[in-house]
């Protein structure tokens, strides 16, 4: 089976811009979770989608949003970028939240 | 309660020694506890997990123990090798509602010195 893929792998944006990241899960996986990883903060949960429905959301401002399509592919969007949004954004897919498999991540740099 | 406390934050051992990383959680209804290994510049990878109906699980040099009463679980690596050097994350799956998500500890940087 092909693994979880994320595009793009690297992204440089300036403050105030918006960005969309994409995640393609393992075939057959209906759950996609998104995490923000920064040094010292570990993996912070953004949100999780299952069969196109957001089941849970972490403690991030409304500038962070996401969606999931009928083929389980997911996107997350960050609007009005801030310097503090610079991070590695990881998505993970699973059948139903257990045994999550991570993608390679998108490294976002906000200048 | 969904927090996970992970200790230590850094751990340095000599090759061949054992390493132990401990995590405590607060959601008493949690029933799934995975451990992830993240090598530098790579994605986290699941190395072992345990469910609440067992107290210990072993896979070659890696073992995980779970004490549901005390709400803590631990990763044990025996006969460490330099390739075990990485950041290790514990996590637990909350019970339901707003807790139904994987919550991760902040990670332990393990360095195995040759």
Short mmCIF file of C-alpha atoms in Angstrom, two decimals:
data_model
loop_
_atom_site.label_atom_id
_atom_site.label_comp_id
_atom_site.label_asym_id
_atom_site.label_seq_id
_atom_site.Cartn_x
_atom_site.Cartn_y
_atom_site.Cartn_z
CA UNK A 1 0.00 0.00 0.00
CA UNK A 2 1.18 3.49 -0.71
CA UNK A 3 1.87 5.56 2.39
CA UNK A 4 0.45 8.89 3.46
CA UNK A 5 1.52 11.72 1.18
CA UNK A 6 1.51 15.45 1.78
CA UNK A 7 1.94 18.34 -0.62
CA UNK A 8 3.71 20.61 -0.82
CA UNK A 9 6.72 19.50 1.22
CA UNK A 10 8.06 23.01 1.73
CA UNK A 11 6.34 26.37 1.65
CA UNK A 12 7.50 29.92 2.25
CA UNK A 13 4.88 32.60 2.78
CA UNK A 14 4.74 36.12 4.16
CA UNK A 15 2.64 37.41 7.00
CA UNK A 16 -0.96 38.00 6.11
CA UNK A 17 -1.06 35.47 3.29
CA UNK A 18 -3.07 32.29 3.38
CA UNK A 19 -1.97 28.73 2.67
CA UNK A 20 -3.55 25.39 1.81
CA UNK A 21 -1.90 22.08 2.61
CA UNK A 22 -2.99 18.72 1.24
CA UNK A 23 -2.91 15.20 2.65
CA UNK A 24 -3.68 11.93 0.87
CA UNK A 25 -4.29 9.09 3.31
CA UNK A 26 -3.56 5.40 2.94
CA UNK A 27 -6.17 3.74 0.76
CA UNK A 28 -9.09 2.58 2.88
CA UNK A 29 -8.35 4.92 5.78
CA UNK A 30 -11.24 7.22 6.58
CA UNK A 31 -9.70 9.17 9.47
CA UNK A 32 -7.26 12.00 8.87
CA UNK A 33 -5.75 14.00 11.72
CA UNK A 34 -3.64 17.13 11.47
CA UNK A 35 -0.88 18.18 13.87
CA UNK A 36 1.40 21.15 14.25
CA UNK A 37 4.94 20.31 15.32
CA UNK A 38 7.27 22.94 16.71
CA UNK A 39 10.50 22.53 18.72
CA UNK A 40 9.72 22.03 22.38
CA UNK A 41 5.95 21.75 21.89
CA UNK A 42 5.76 18.27 20.45
CA UNK A 43 2.77 17.36 18.34
CA UNK A 44 -0.23 19.60 18.88
CA UNK A 45 -3.57 18.40 17.61
CA UNK A 46 -5.32 20.65 15.11
CA UNK A 47 -8.36 18.65 14.00
CA UNK A 48 -9.54 15.25 12.86
CA UNK A 49 -11.87 14.28 10.04
CA UNK A 50 -13.71 11.04 9.53
CA UNK A 51 -15.86 10.40 6.47
CA UNK A 52 -15.92 14.11 5.59
CA UNK A 53 -17.00 15.20 9.08
CA UNK A 54 -14.86 17.06 11.55
CA UNK A 55 -15.07 15.02 14.72
CA UNK A 56 -12.73 17.04 16.88
CA UNK A 57 -10.79 20.25 16.94
CA UNK A 58 -7.80 21.36 18.99
CA UNK A 59 -7.15 24.69 20.66
CA UNK A 60 -6.16 26.71 17.64
CA UNK A 61 -7.67 29.98 16.42
CA UNK A 62 -10.33 30.05 13.74
CA UNK A 63 -7.67 30.96 11.15
CA UNK A 64 -6.95 27.24 11.03
CA UNK A 65 -9.55 25.25 9.16
CA UNK A 66 -9.80 22.02 7.25
CA UNK A 67 -11.97 19.75 5.24
CA UNK A 68 -12.12 16.23 3.94
CA UNK A 69 -13.31 15.05 0.57
CA UNK A 70 -15.31 11.96 -0.35
CA UNK A 71 -12.10 10.13 -1.33
CA UNK A 72 -10.74 10.82 2.21
CA UNK A 73 -8.15 13.30 0.99
CA UNK A 74 -7.93 16.24 3.35
CA UNK A 75 -6.84 19.82 3.18
CA UNK A 76 -6.06 22.33 5.86
CA UNK A 77 -6.05 26.06 5.40
CA UNK A 78 -4.40 28.78 7.43
CA UNK A 79 -5.52 32.32 6.73
CA UNK A 80 -3.83 35.59 7.71
CA UNK A 81 -0.53 33.90 8.44
CA UNK A 82 1.51 34.96 11.45
CA UNK A 83 5.20 34.42 12.18
CA UNK A 84 4.26 31.94 14.90
CA UNK A 85 2.57 29.69 12.36
CA UNK A 86 5.98 28.58 11.11
CA UNK A 87 6.08 24.87 11.85
CA UNK A 88 6.03 21.37 10.46
CA UNK A 89 2.45 20.37 9.69
CA UNK A 90 1.87 16.64 9.82
CA UNK A 91 -1.15 14.68 8.83
CA UNK A 92 -1.84 11.11 9.89
CA UNK A 93 -4.33 8.60 8.59
CA UNK A 94 -5.91 5.62 10.28
CA UNK A 95 -8.91 3.37 10.06
CA UNK A 96 -10.40 5.04 13.13
CA UNK A 97 -7.89 7.07 15.17
CA UNK A 98 -5.80 4.13 16.38
CA UNK A 99 -2.60 3.05 14.60
CA UNK A 100 -2.05 6.39 12.93
CA UNK A 101 0.38 6.56 10.03
CA UNK A 102 2.05 9.89 9.46
CA UNK A 103 2.88 11.68 6.26
CA UNK A 104 6.26 13.34 5.69
CA UNK A 105 4.92 16.74 6.66
CA UNK A 106 4.83 20.19 5.12
CA UNK A 107 7.45 22.60 6.41
CA UNK A 108 5.84 26.07 6.48
CA UNK A 109 8.00 29.14 6.94
CA UNK A 110 6.31 32.50 7.45
CA UNK A 111 8.48 35.56 6.84
CA UNK B 1 -8.68 15.53 31.21
CA UNK B 2 -6.51 14.85 28.20
CA UNK B 3 -2.99 15.87 29.24
CA UNK B 4 0.02 13.57 28.91
CA UNK B 5 3.15 14.21 30.93
CA UNK B 6 6.29 12.59 29.53
CA UNK B 7 9.62 12.20 31.33
CA UNK B 8 12.48 12.63 30.92
CA UNK B 9 12.73 15.22 28.16
CA UNK B 10 16.26 14.07 27.34
CA UNK B 11 17.98 10.77 28.01
CA UNK B 12 21.55 9.77 27.26
CA UNK B 13 22.69 6.16 27.60
CA UNK B 14 25.65 4.02 26.64
CA UNK B 15 25.22 1.47 23.89
CA UNK B 16 23.96 -1.77 25.37
CA UNK B 17 22.26 -0.12 28.35
CA UNK B 18 18.51 0.03 28.85
CA UNK B 19 16.34 3.13 28.45
CA UNK B 20 13.02 3.83 30.11
CA UNK B 21 10.59 6.63 29.26
CA UNK B 22 7.49 7.24 31.37
CA UNK B 23 4.19 8.93 30.67
CA UNK B 24 1.24 9.77 32.86
CA UNK B 25 -2.25 10.66 31.69
CA UNK B 26 -5.42 11.95 33.26
CA UNK B 27 -8.31 10.48 31.22
CA UNK B 28 -9.11 7.32 33.17
CA UNK B 29 -11.27 6.01 30.30
CA UNK B 30 -8.42 6.03 27.77
CA UNK B 31 -7.86 2.59 26.26
CA UNK B 32 -5.19 2.93 23.57
CA UNK B 33 -1.57 3.94 24.18
CA UNK B 34 0.87 4.13 21.25
CA UNK B 35 4.54 5.07 21.15
CA UNK B 36 6.12 6.83 18.19
CA UNK B 37 9.76 7.22 17.19
CA UNK B 38 10.84 10.22 15.15
CA UNK B 39 14.33 10.28 13.72
CA UNK B 40 15.83 13.61 12.76
CA UNK B 41 14.14 15.02 9.69
CA UNK B 42 11.72 12.12 9.37
CA UNK B 43 8.09 11.46 10.14
CA UNK B 44 6.94 9.88 13.43
CA UNK B 45 6.58 6.12 13.13
CA UNK B 46 4.55 3.84 15.35
CA UNK B 47 6.88 1.41 17.12
CA UNK B 48 4.59 -0.26 19.64
CA UNK B 49 1.18 0.20 21.16
CA UNK B 50 -0.85 -1.28 23.98
CA UNK B 51 -4.53 -1.46 24.74
CA UNK B 52 -6.04 -1.26 28.19
CA UNK B 53 -6.94 -4.94 28.40
CA UNK B 54 -3.26 -5.95 28.80
CA UNK B 55 -0.56 -4.81 31.18
CA UNK B 56 2.52 -5.45 29.07
CA UNK B 57 3.48 -5.97 25.45
CA UNK B 58 6.87 -6.84 24.04
CA UNK B 59 8.38 -6.71 20.56
CA UNK B 60 12.02 -7.80 20.44
CA UNK B 61 14.02 -5.15 22.35
CA UNK B 62 11.03 -2.89 22.94
CA UNK B 63 8.37 -3.32 25.60
CA UNK B 64 5.54 -1.19 26.92
CA UNK B 65 3.91 -1.52 30.32
CA UNK B 66 0.60 -0.02 31.38
CA UNK B 67 -0.69 0.64 34.89
CA UNK B 68 -4.29 1.79 34.50
CA UNK B 69 -4.81 2.24 38.22
CA UNK B 70 -1.93 4.67 38.48
CA UNK B 71 -2.60 6.05 34.99
CA UNK B 72 0.89 5.70 33.69
CA UNK B 73 2.63 3.75 30.95
CA UNK B 74 6.27 3.26 30.08
CA UNK B 75 8.49 2.38 27.14
CA UNK B 76 11.44 0.10 27.80
CA UNK B 77 14.25 -0.35 25.30
CA UNK B 78 16.86 -2.99 26.12
CA UNK B 79 20.34 -3.45 24.63
CA UNK B 80 20.20 0.02 23.09
CA UNK B 81 21.97 0.67 19.81
CA UNK B 82 23.06 3.95 18.17
CA UNK B 83 20.20 3.63 15.68
CA UNK B 84 17.76 3.88 18.60
CA UNK B 85 18.76 7.55 18.91
CA UNK B 86 15.65 9.59 18.14
CA UNK B 87 12.79 11.49 19.74
CA UNK B 88 10.17 9.22 21.28
CA UNK B 89 6.58 10.33 21.80
CA UNK B 90 3.96 8.66 23.94
CA UNK B 91 0.29 9.23 23.25
CA UNK B 92 -3.14 8.13 24.39
CA UNK B 93 -6.53 8.01 22.78
CA UNK B 94 -9.11 9.85 24.84
CA UNK B 95 -12.41 8.29 25.76
CA UNK B 96 -14.95 10.20 23.74
CA UNK B 97 -16.55 13.49 22.84
CA UNK B 98 -14.00 16.29 22.80
CA UNK B 99 -11.41 13.85 24.20
CA UNK B 100 -11.70 11.40 21.29
CA UNK B 101 -8.30 12.20 19.76
CA UNK B 102 -4.68 11.20 20.17
CA UNK B 103 -2.92 13.44 22.66
CA UNK B 104 0.88 13.35 22.57
CA UNK B 105 3.52 13.93 25.18
CA UNK B 106 6.18 16.51 24.43
CA UNK B 107 8.75 13.89 23.53
CA UNK B 108 11.99 12.42 24.86
CA UNK B 109 15.25 12.90 22.99
CA UNK B 110 17.15 9.64 23.40
CA UNK B 111 20.84 9.62 22.58
CA UNK B 112 22.69 6.30 22.52
CA UNK B 113 26.42 6.80 22.75
CA UNK B 114 28.64 4.20 21.03
#
